[in-house]
Coordinates of C-alpha atoms and ligand atoms in Angstrom, one line a residue:
X255 CA 0.0 0.0 0.0
X256 CA 1.2 3.5 -0.9
X257 CA 0.0 6.4 1.2
X258 CA 0.4 9.8 -0.3
X259 CA -0.1 13.1 1.6
X260 CA 1.2 16.6 1.2
X261 CA 3.5 16.2 4.1
X262 CA 5.5 13.1 5.1
X263 CA 4.8 11.9 8.6
X264 CA 8.1 13.3 9.9
X265 CA 9.2 16.4 11.7
X266 CA 12.4 18.0 10.4
X267 CA 14.5 20.2 12.7
X268 CA 17.4 22.2 11.5
X269 CA 20.7 21.6 13.4
X270 CA 24.3 22.7 12.8
X271 CA 24.9 19.3 11.2
X272 CA 22.0 19.8 8.8
X273 CA 18.3 18.7 9.0
X274 CA 17.4 15.9 11.4
X275 CA 14.2 13.9 11.1
X276 CA 12.0 12.2 13.7
X277 CA 8.6 10.5 13.3
X278 CA 5.6 12.8 13.7
X279 CA 2.9 11.8 16.1
X280 CA -0.8 11.9 15.4
X281 CA -3.9 9.7 14.8
X282 CA -3.3 9.2 11.1
X283 CA 0.3 8.0 11.6
X284 CA -0.8 5.6 14.4
X285 CA -3.6 4.1 12.4
X286 CA -1.7 3.7 9.2
X287 CA 1.6 2.4 10.6
X288 CA 0.4 -1.2 11.3
X289 CA -1.1 -1.4 7.8
X290 CA 2.0 0.0 6.1
X291 CA 4.3 -2.2 8.1
X292 CA 2.2 -5.3 7.3
X293 CA 2.4 -4.7 3.6
X294 CA 6.0 -3.1 3.6
X295 CA 4.3 0.0 2.3
X296 CA 5.5 3.4 1.5
X297 CA 4.6 6.9 2.4
X298 CA 5.1 9.6 -0.3
X299 CA 5.0 13.3 0.5
X300 CA 6.9 16.6 0.8
X301 CA 9.4 16.5 3.7
X302 CA 8.6 20.1 4.6
X303 CA 12.1 21.5 4.0
X304 CA 14.4 22.2 1.0
X305 CA 16.1 19.3 -0.8
X306 CA 19.1 18.1 1.2
X307 CA 21.4 15.1 0.5
X308 CA 21.5 14.0 4.1
X309 CA 17.7 13.7 4.2
X310 CA 17.2 10.6 2.0
X311 CA 19.8 8.7 4.1
X312 CA 17.9 9.5 7.2
X313 CA 14.7 8.5 5.5
X314 CA 16.2 5.1 4.6
X315 CA 17.2 4.6 8.2
X316 CA 13.6 5.4 9.2
X317 CA 12.5 2.3 7.1
X318 CA 14.6 0.0 9.3
X319 CA 13.0 1.4 12.5
X320 CA 9.4 1.8 11.4
X321 CA 8.9 -1.0 8.9
X322 CA 7.8 1.1 6.0
X323 CA 9.6 3.5 3.7
X324 CA 9.5 7.2 3.0
X325 CA 9.8 8.9 -0.3
X326 CA 10.2 12.6 -0.6
X327 CA 8.7 14.9 -3.2
X328 CA 10.9 17.9 -3.6
X329 CA 9.2 21.2 -4.0
X330 CA 10.8 24.6 -4.8
X331 CA 10.2 27.6 -2.7
X332 CA 7.9 29.0 -5.5
X333 CA 5.9 25.8 -5.6
X334 CA 5.4 25.8 -1.8
X335 CA 4.3 29.4 -2.1
X336 CA 1.8 29.0 -4.9
X337 CA 0.6 25.4 -4.5
X338 CA 0.6 25.1 -0.7
X339 CA 0.1 28.7 0.6
X340 CA -1.6 29.8 -2.5
X341 CA -4.1 27.5 -4.1
X342 CA -4.4 24.9 -1.2
X343 CA -4.7 27.4 1.6
X344 CA -6.0 30.6 0.1
X345 CA -8.5 29.0 -2.3
X346 CA -9.6 25.5 -1.4
X347 CA -9.2 25.7 2.4
X348 CA -11.6 28.7 2.9
X349 CA -14.0 27.7 0.1
X350 CA -14.4 24.2 1.5
X351 CA -14.9 25.7 5.0
X352 CA -17.8 27.9 3.6
X353 CA -15.7 31.1 4.2
X354 CA -15.9 32.6 0.8
X355 CA -14.8 36.0 2.1
X356 CA -11.3 34.6 2.8
X357 CA -10.9 33.1 -0.7
X358 CA -8.4 34.3 -3.2
X359 CA -8.6 33.0 -6.8
X360 CA -5.5 33.1 -8.9
X361 CA -4.9 31.4 -12.3
X362 CA -1.2 31.3 -11.5
X363 CA -1.8 29.4 -8.3
X364 CA -4.1 27.0 -10.1
X365 CA -1.5 26.3 -12.7
X366 CA 1.1 25.6 -10.0
X367 CA -1.4 23.4 -8.1
X368 CA -1.8 21.3 -11.3
X369 CA 1.9 21.1 -11.8
X370 CA 2.6 19.9 -8.3
X371 CA -0.1 17.3 -8.4
X372 CA 1.5 16.0 -11.6
X373 CA 4.8 15.9 -9.8
X374 CA 3.3 13.8 -7.0
X375 CA 1.9 11.4 -9.6
X376 CA 5.3 11.1 -11.3
X377 CA 7.0 10.3 -8.0
X378 CA 4.4 7.6 -7.3
X379 CA 5.0 6.0 -10.7
X380 CA 8.7 6.1 -10.1
X381 CA 8.7 4.7 -6.6
X382 CA 5.8 2.3 -6.5
X383 CA 5.1 -1.0 -8.3
X384 CA 2.1 -0.5 -10.6
X385 CA 0.0 -3.1 -8.9
X386 CA 0.1 -1.5 -5.5
X387 CA -3.0 0.2 -4.1
X388 CA -2.6 4.0 -3.6
X389 CA -4.3 6.0 -0.9
X390 CA -4.1 9.7 -1.4
X391 CA -5.0 12.2 1.3
X392 CA -6.6 15.6 1.4
X393 CA -7.4 18.8 -0.4
X394 CA -3.8 19.5 -1.6
X395 CA -3.9 16.4 -3.9
X396 CA -7.3 16.4 -5.5
X397 CA -5.9 15.8 -9.0
X398 CA -3.3 13.1 -8.3
X399 CA -5.7 10.2 -9.2
X400 CA -6.4 11.6 -12.6
X401 CA -2.7 12.3 -13.2
X402 CA -1.9 8.7 -12.3
X403 CA -4.6 7.3 -14.6
X404 CA -3.2 9.4 -17.5
X405 CA 0.1 7.7 -16.9
X406 CA -1.6 4.3 -17.3
X407 CA -1.7 3.4 -13.5
X408 CA -4.0 0.4 -13.1
X409 CA -4.2 -0.5 -9.4
X410 CA -7.1 1.0 -7.3
X411 CA -6.6 4.6 -6.2
X412 CA -8.5 5.7 -3.1
X413 CA -8.8 9.2 -1.7
X414 CA -9.9 10.7 1.6
X415 CA -10.8 14.3 2.2
X416 CA -10.1 15.5 5.7
X417 CA -11.9 18.8 5.4
X418 CA -15.6 19.4 4.5
X419 CA -16.9 19.3 1.0
X420 CA -18.9 22.5 0.1
X421 CA -22.4 22.8 -1.2
X422 CA -22.9 23.3 -5.0
X423 CA -23.8 26.9 -4.3
X424 CA -20.3 27.5 -3.0
X425 CA -18.4 25.1 -5.1
X426 CA -19.9 26.8 -8.2
X427 CA -17.8 29.9 -7.4
X428 CA -14.5 28.1 -8.1
X429 CA -13.4 29.0 -11.7
X430 CA -11.9 25.5 -12.1
X431 CA -14.8 23.5 -10.7
X432 CA -15.3 21.2 -13.6
X433 CA -11.7 20.2 -13.9
X434 CA -11.6 19.4 -10.2
X435 CA -14.8 17.2 -10.3
X436 CA -13.6 15.4 -13.4
X437 CA -10.2 14.7 -11.8
X438 CA -11.7 13.5 -8.5
X439 CA -14.0 11.1 -10.4
X440 CA -10.8 9.3 -11.6
X441 CA -10.4 8.0 -8.0
X442 CA -12.0 4.6 -7.4
X443 CA -13.1 5.5 -3.9
X444 CA -13.7 8.9 -2.5
X445 CA -14.0 9.0 1.3
X446 CA -15.6 12.0 3.0
X447 CA -16.1 12.8 6.7
X448 CA -19.8 13.0 7.0
X449 CA -23.1 12.2 5.2
X450 CA -23.5 15.9 4.6
X451 CA -20.2 16.1 2.8
X452 CA -21.0 13.0 0.8
X453 CA -24.4 14.6 -0.3
X454 CA -22.6 17.8 -1.2
X455 CA -20.1 16.0 -3.3
X456 CA -22.7 13.9 -5.2
X457 CA -24.8 17.1 -5.7
X458 CA -21.8 18.9 -7.2
X459 CA -21.2 16.0 -9.6
X460 CA -24.8 16.1 -10.6
X461 CA -24.8 19.9 -10.9
X462 CA -22.4 19.7 -13.8
X463 CA -23.1 16.2 -15.1
X464 CA -26.9 15.8 -14.8
X465 CA -26.9 12.4 -16.5
X466 CA -24.8 10.6 -13.9
X467 CA -26.7 7.6 -12.5
X468 CA -26.4 6.7 -8.8
X469 CA -27.0 3.8 -6.5
X470 CA -27.4 4.8 -2.9
X471 CA -26.5 2.6 0.1
X472 CA -26.3 3.5 3.8
X473 CA -22.6 4.4 3.9
X474 CA -21.9 5.1 0.2
X475 CA -23.2 6.1 -3.2
X476 CA -22.0 4.4 -6.4
X477 CA -21.8 6.9 -9.2
X478 CA -21.8 5.5 -12.7
X479 CA -19.1 7.5 -14.5
X480 CA -18.0 6.9 -18.0
X481 CA -18.3 3.1 -17.8
X482 CA -16.9 2.8 -14.2
X483 CA -18.4 2.8 -10.8
X484 CA -17.0 5.4 -8.4
X485 CA -17.7 4.7 -4.7
X486 CA -18.4 7.9 -2.7
X487 CA -18.6 7.1 1.0
X488 CA -18.8 8.8 4.4
X489 CA -16.2 7.5 6.8
X490 CA -15.8 9.7 9.9
X491 CA -12.1 9.7 11.0
X492 CA -11.5 9.0 14.6
X493 CA -8.7 8.4 17.2
X494 CA -7.0 5.5 18.9
X495 CA -9.5 5.5 21.8
X496 CA -7.7 2.9 24.0
X497 CA -4.4 4.8 23.7
X498 CA -6.0 8.1 24.9
X499 CA -7.9 6.3 27.6
X500 CA -4.9 4.5 28.9
X501 CA -2.5 7.4 28.8
X502 CA -5.0 9.6 30.5
X503 CA -4.9 7.1 33.5
X504 CA -1.1 7.4 33.9
X505 CA 0.3 8.8 37.1
X506 CA 2.2 11.5 35.2
X507 CA -1.0 12.8 33.6
X508 CA -3.0 12.6 36.8
X509 CA -0.3 14.6 38.6
X510 CA -0.1 17.3 36.0
X511 CA -3.9 17.5 35.9
X512 CA -4.1 17.9 39.6
X513 CA -1.5 20.7 39.5
X514 CA -3.5 22.5 36.8
X515 CA -6.5 22.5 39.0
X516 CA -4.7 23.0 42.3
X517 CA -4.0 26.6 41.5
X518 CA -7.5 27.1 40.3
X519 CA -9.5 25.4 43.0
X520 CA -13.2 25.9 43.5
X521 CA -13.9 26.8 40.0
X522 CA -14.8 25.0 36.8
X523 CA -12.3 25.0 33.9
X524 CA -13.5 25.4 30.3
X525 CA -11.0 24.1 27.7
X526 CA -10.4 25.2 24.2
X527 CA -7.5 23.7 22.1
X528 CA -7.1 24.8 18.5
X529 CA -4.6 25.4 15.8
X530 CA -4.3 29.1 15.0
X531 CA -6.9 29.2 12.2
X532 CA -9.9 31.4 11.3
X533 CA -12.1 28.3 10.8
X534 CA -11.7 27.4 14.5
X535 CA -14.0 30.2 15.8
X536 CA -11.7 31.3 18.7
X537 CA -12.6 35.1 18.7
X538 CA -16.3 34.1 18.7
X539 CA -15.6 31.8 21.6
X540 CA -13.9 34.6 23.6
X541 CA -17.0 36.8 22.9
X542 CA -19.3 34.1 24.2
X543 CA -17.3 33.7 27.3
X544 CA -17.3 37.5 27.9
X545 CA -21.1 37.5 27.4
X546 CA -21.4 34.6 29.9
X547 CA -19.6 36.7 32.5
X548 CA -21.8 39.7 31.8
X549 CA -25.1 37.9 31.7
X550 CA -24.5 35.5 34.7
X551 CA -22.3 37.6 37.1
X552 CA -22.7 34.9 39.8
X553 CA -20.2 32.8 37.7
X554 CA -17.4 35.4 38.0
X555 CA -14.5 33.8 39.8
X556 CA -16.3 30.5 39.5
X557 CA -15.2 29.7 36.0
X558 CA -12.1 30.2 33.8
X559 CA -11.5 29.6 30.2
X560 CA -8.2 27.8 29.4
X561 CA -7.5 28.5 25.7
X562 CA -4.5 26.9 24.0
X563 CA -3.8 28.1 20.5
X564 CA -1.1 26.2 18.6
X565 CA 1.0 28.4 16.2
X566 CA 0.3 27.6 12.6
X567 CA 1.0 29.3 9.3
X568 CA 2.3 32.2 11.3
X569 CA 4.1 33.8 8.3
X570 CA 0.8 34.5 6.6
X571 CA -0.5 38.0 7.4
X572 CA -4.1 36.9 7.8
X573 CA -3.0 34.5 10.6
X574 CA -0.9 37.2 12.2
X575 CA -4.0 39.4 12.3
X576 CA -6.0 36.7 13.9
X577 CA -3.2 36.3 16.5
X578 CA -3.4 40.1 17.3
X579 CA -7.2 39.9 17.5
X580 CA -7.0 37.1 20.1
X581 CA -4.3 38.9 22.1
X582 CA -6.5 42.0 22.2
X583 CA -9.7 40.2 23.1
X584 CA -8.2 38.2 25.9
X585 CA -6.5 41.3 27.2
X586 CA -9.8 43.3 27.1
X587 CA -11.8 40.6 28.8
X588 CA -9.3 39.9 31.5
X589 CA -8.9 43.6 32.3
X590 CA -12.6 44.2 32.4
X591 CA -13.6 41.2 34.6
X592 CA -10.4 39.9 36.3
X593 CA -10.0 40.2 40.1
X594 CA -7.1 39.5 42.4
X595 CA -6.9 35.7 42.4
X596 CA -9.1 35.2 39.3
X597 CA -8.1 35.5 35.7
X598 CA -11.1 34.8 33.4
X599 CA -9.1 33.7 30.3
X600 CA -5.8 31.8 30.6
X601 CA -4.6 32.1 27.0
X602 CA -1.6 30.2 25.9
X603 CA 0.0 30.6 22.4
X604 CA 2.2 27.5 22.0
X605 CA 1.8 23.7 21.6
X606 CA 1.6 21.3 24.5
X607 CA 3.5 18.1 24.9
X608 CA 1.5 14.9 25.0
X609 CA 1.3 14.7 28.8
X610 CA 0.3 18.3 29.1
X611 CA -2.3 17.8 26.4
X612 CA -3.9 14.9 28.3
X613 CA -3.6 16.7 31.6
X614 CA -5.6 19.6 30.1
X615 CA -8.3 17.2 28.9
X616 CA -8.5 15.5 32.2
X617 CA -8.5 18.6 34.4
X618 CA -11.1 20.6 32.6
X619 CA -14.8 20.1 33.4
X620 CA -16.0 21.5 30.1
X621 CA -14.6 21.1 26.6
X622 CA -15.6 24.1 24.4
X623 CA -15.0 23.3 20.8
X624 CA -16.7 25.7 18.5
X625 CA -15.3 25.8 15.0
X626 CA -17.2 27.8 12.4
X627 CA -16.7 24.7 10.2
X628 CA -14.5 21.6 10.6
X629 CA -14.1 18.4 8.7
X630 CA -14.2 16.4 11.9
X631 CA -12.3 17.9 14.9
X632 CA -10.3 15.2 16.7
X633 CA -9.9 17.4 19.8
X634 CA -13.6 16.8 20.6
X635 CA -13.1 13.0 20.5
X636 CA -9.8 13.1 22.4
X637 CA -11.3 15.3 25.1
X638 CA -14.0 12.6 25.7
X639 CA -11.5 9.6 25.5
X640 CA -9.4 11.3 28.2
X641 CA -12.4 12.1 30.4
X642 CA -11.9 8.9 32.3
X643 CA -13.8 10.2 35.3
X644 CA -16.9 10.6 33.2
X645 CA -17.5 14.1 34.6
X646 CA -16.7 16.3 31.6
X647 CA -19.3 18.1 29.4
X648 CA -18.7 18.6 25.7
X649 CA -20.0 21.8 24.2
X650 CA -19.6 21.4 20.4
X651 CA -20.2 23.4 17.3
X652 CA -23.0 22.0 15.1
X653 CA -20.7 22.8 12.1
X654 CA -17.9 20.4 13.2
X655 CA -18.1 17.0 11.4
X656 CA -17.8 15.4 14.9
X657 CA -21.3 16.8 15.7
X658 CA -22.8 14.2 13.4
X659 CA -21.8 11.3 15.7
X660 CA -21.8 13.2 19.0
X661 CA -24.9 15.4 18.7
X662 CA -27.1 13.4 21.0
X663 CA -24.9 13.6 24.1
X664 CA -22.9 16.8 23.5
X665 CA -24.4 20.3 23.9
X666 CA -24.5 21.7 20.4
X667 CA -24.0 25.4 19.7
X668 CA -24.1 27.6 16.7
X669 CA -20.7 29.4 16.9
X670 CA -22.1 32.5 15.1
X671 CA -24.7 32.9 17.9
X672 CA -22.7 34.5 20.8
X673 CA -25.8 34.8 23.0
X674 CA -26.8 31.2 22.5
X675 CA -23.2 30.0 23.2
X676 CA -23.2 31.9 26.5
X677 CA -26.5 30.3 27.5
X678 CA -25.3 26.8 26.6
X679 CA -22.1 27.4 28.5
X680 CA -24.2 28.3 31.5
X681 CA -26.2 25.1 31.1
X682 CA -22.9 23.2 31.0
X683 CA -21.6 24.8 34.1
X684 CA -24.8 24.0 36.0
X685 CA -25.3 20.5 34.6
X686 CA -25.7 18.0 37.5
X687 CA -23.0 15.3 37.9
X688 CA -25.4 12.5 37.2
X689 CA -26.4 14.0 33.8
X690 CA -22.7 14.7 32.9
X691 CA -21.8 11.1 33.6
X692 CA -24.7 9.7 31.6
X693 CA -23.7 11.8 28.6
X694 CA -20.0 11.3 28.8
X695 CA -20.4 7.5 29.1
X696 CA -22.4 7.5 25.9
X697 CA -19.9 9.7 24.1
X698 CA -17.0 7.5 25.2
X699 CA -18.7 4.3 24.1
X700 CA -19.5 5.8 20.7
X701 CA -15.8 6.7 20.1
X702 CA -14.6 3.4 21.4
X703 CA -16.8 1.6 18.9
X704 CA -15.9 3.8 16.0
X705 CA -12.2 4.3 16.5
X706 CA -9.5 5.1 13.9
X707 CA -8.9 1.4 13.2
X708 CA -12.5 1.1 12.1
X709 CA -12.0 4.1 9.9
X710 CA -9.0 2.4 8.1
X711 CA -11.0 -0.8 7.8
X712 CA -13.9 1.1 6.1
X713 CA -11.6 2.5 3.5
X714 CA -9.1 -0.2 2.9
X715 CA -11.3 -3.2 3.8
X716 CA -13.9 -2.3 1.2
X717 CA -16.6 -3.1 3.8
X718 CA -17.9 0.5 4.0
Ligands
GDG151 C1 -7.8 18.3 9.7 C2 -9.2 18.8 9.7 C3 -10.0 16.7 10.9 C4 -3.6 20.2 19.0 N1 -2.9 20.9 19.9 C5 -1.9 20.2 20.3 C6 -2.0 18.9 19.7 N2 -3.0 18.9 18.9 C7 -3.5 17.8 18.1 C8 -4.8 17.3 18.7 C9 -5.4 16.7 17.4 C10 -4.8 17.5 16.3 O1 -3.7 18.2 16.8 C11 -5.8 18.5 15.7 O2 -6.8 17.8 15.0 P1 -8.1 18.5 14.4 O3 -9.0 17.4 14.0 O4 -8.7 19.3 15.5 O5 -7.7 19.5 13.3 P2 -6.8 19.8 12.0 O6 -5.4 19.9 12.3 O7 -7.4 21.1 11.4 O8 -7.0 18.6 10.9 C12 -10.0 18.3 10.8 C13 -8.5 16.3 10.8 O9 -7.8 16.8 9.7 C14 -8.4 14.7 10.7 O10 -9.1 14.3 9.6 O11 -10.6 16.3 12.1 O12 -11.4 18.7 10.7 O13 -9.2 20.2 9.6 O14 -5.0 15.3 17.3 O15 -4.5 16.4 19.7 N3 -1.1 17.9 20.0 C15 -0.2 18.2 20.9 N4 0.0 19.4 21.5 C16 -0.9 20.4 21.2 O16 -0.7 21.5 21.8 N5 0.7 17.2 21.3

């Protein structure tokens, strides 16, 4: 099996002796490693740094340790700029997250996006035997399947989109909409996060190609496309539940969680953890928290928001502006409401290590996850998996893919409705323990049943 994603599953750090690589952590890597190892597979992607002769040697050593190989796709600075920062992140990312106002359409970026997708296909053909199944990931590589087919590649090519798929009304705005749909239809399987995304994708195909016939099943639709059947399924990604559950029980995590709360005794902690991104709805969340303190003054000094923002795309001016906005909002709210001994918002702009992350999940009574739009949102699932005391409440945006599976037992909010979010947060703070436990047990058993291994099985096992 060949896995292809924009980035290789490694972290490259620059040292005096040149770049050094180590394996990246994360759900996708954990889930795919056993499959790749079993089939002596390969992962193809951009290493995330300029070409360097010492890199391939280290990647070869990686194979010995991890049981599968890595193959880099080298990109020039201009390609990274136009394909990655440009078309992927300034066009597809906002459009697919329903944020048309953030979209930038550039014919030059589109040209480069096509070129880089061709480059990935060439690398796959060069490195992989033609009979190996290929699994391509995410919005940066929508055209790779078609580029492979043009080169005569015969084995099955599967694709998974980690972000939402937009409605036809939005997708129609994209000047290159037809080329993208046609290219995507060259994949043999297209996996999407939710039923809503699957319906959007099928509707977009039909918008431009009315004659396409479809057979609908519970988890997938078969589209009859130019003499082939293309399977379009919804397969919600998940986490390694047992790993989170077990690690959250460790003494190290328990101790850190206790310390976090020790200084903030007698109050409930509300947790937000997000990459710095305008899709994650952090400013709106701060405003909702401010409204909570205004509207329910009895909660002042009884509740604090712990917001972790992980730096991301910090060179992009739009992301720098978002960072400034968050700094200002947190400062304003803390200076208006704070009292000696009580800070309303503890706002941290850095990433946490694994133990700290789990300790935050365990220590906080409320998980507040309110993206404006999100493919899935794994933080929501991780928060529940680590809530081993069954006493956490999950407040979740209805526009996160995760809401599909969690809507019955989480408290759903509309992140654009600041007043409604404040009221729901109040409900969460006041929720009796017995109700919290009932809901959290149901959430946890849902994630345990549909974990990341089930997700891989749906896509690779052809049982979906
Ligand atoms: C895309 C889609 C979809 C976060 N902060 C820290 C940290 N994290 C880890 C979390 C979680 C991951 O990062 C974030 O996952 P998300 O799912 O929330 O979001 P995206 O990065 O936007 O990913 C998304 C996902 O793909 C998978 O398909 O769910 O919708 O946008 O695993 O734990 N990890 C550590 N320290 C941190 O500070 N160690």
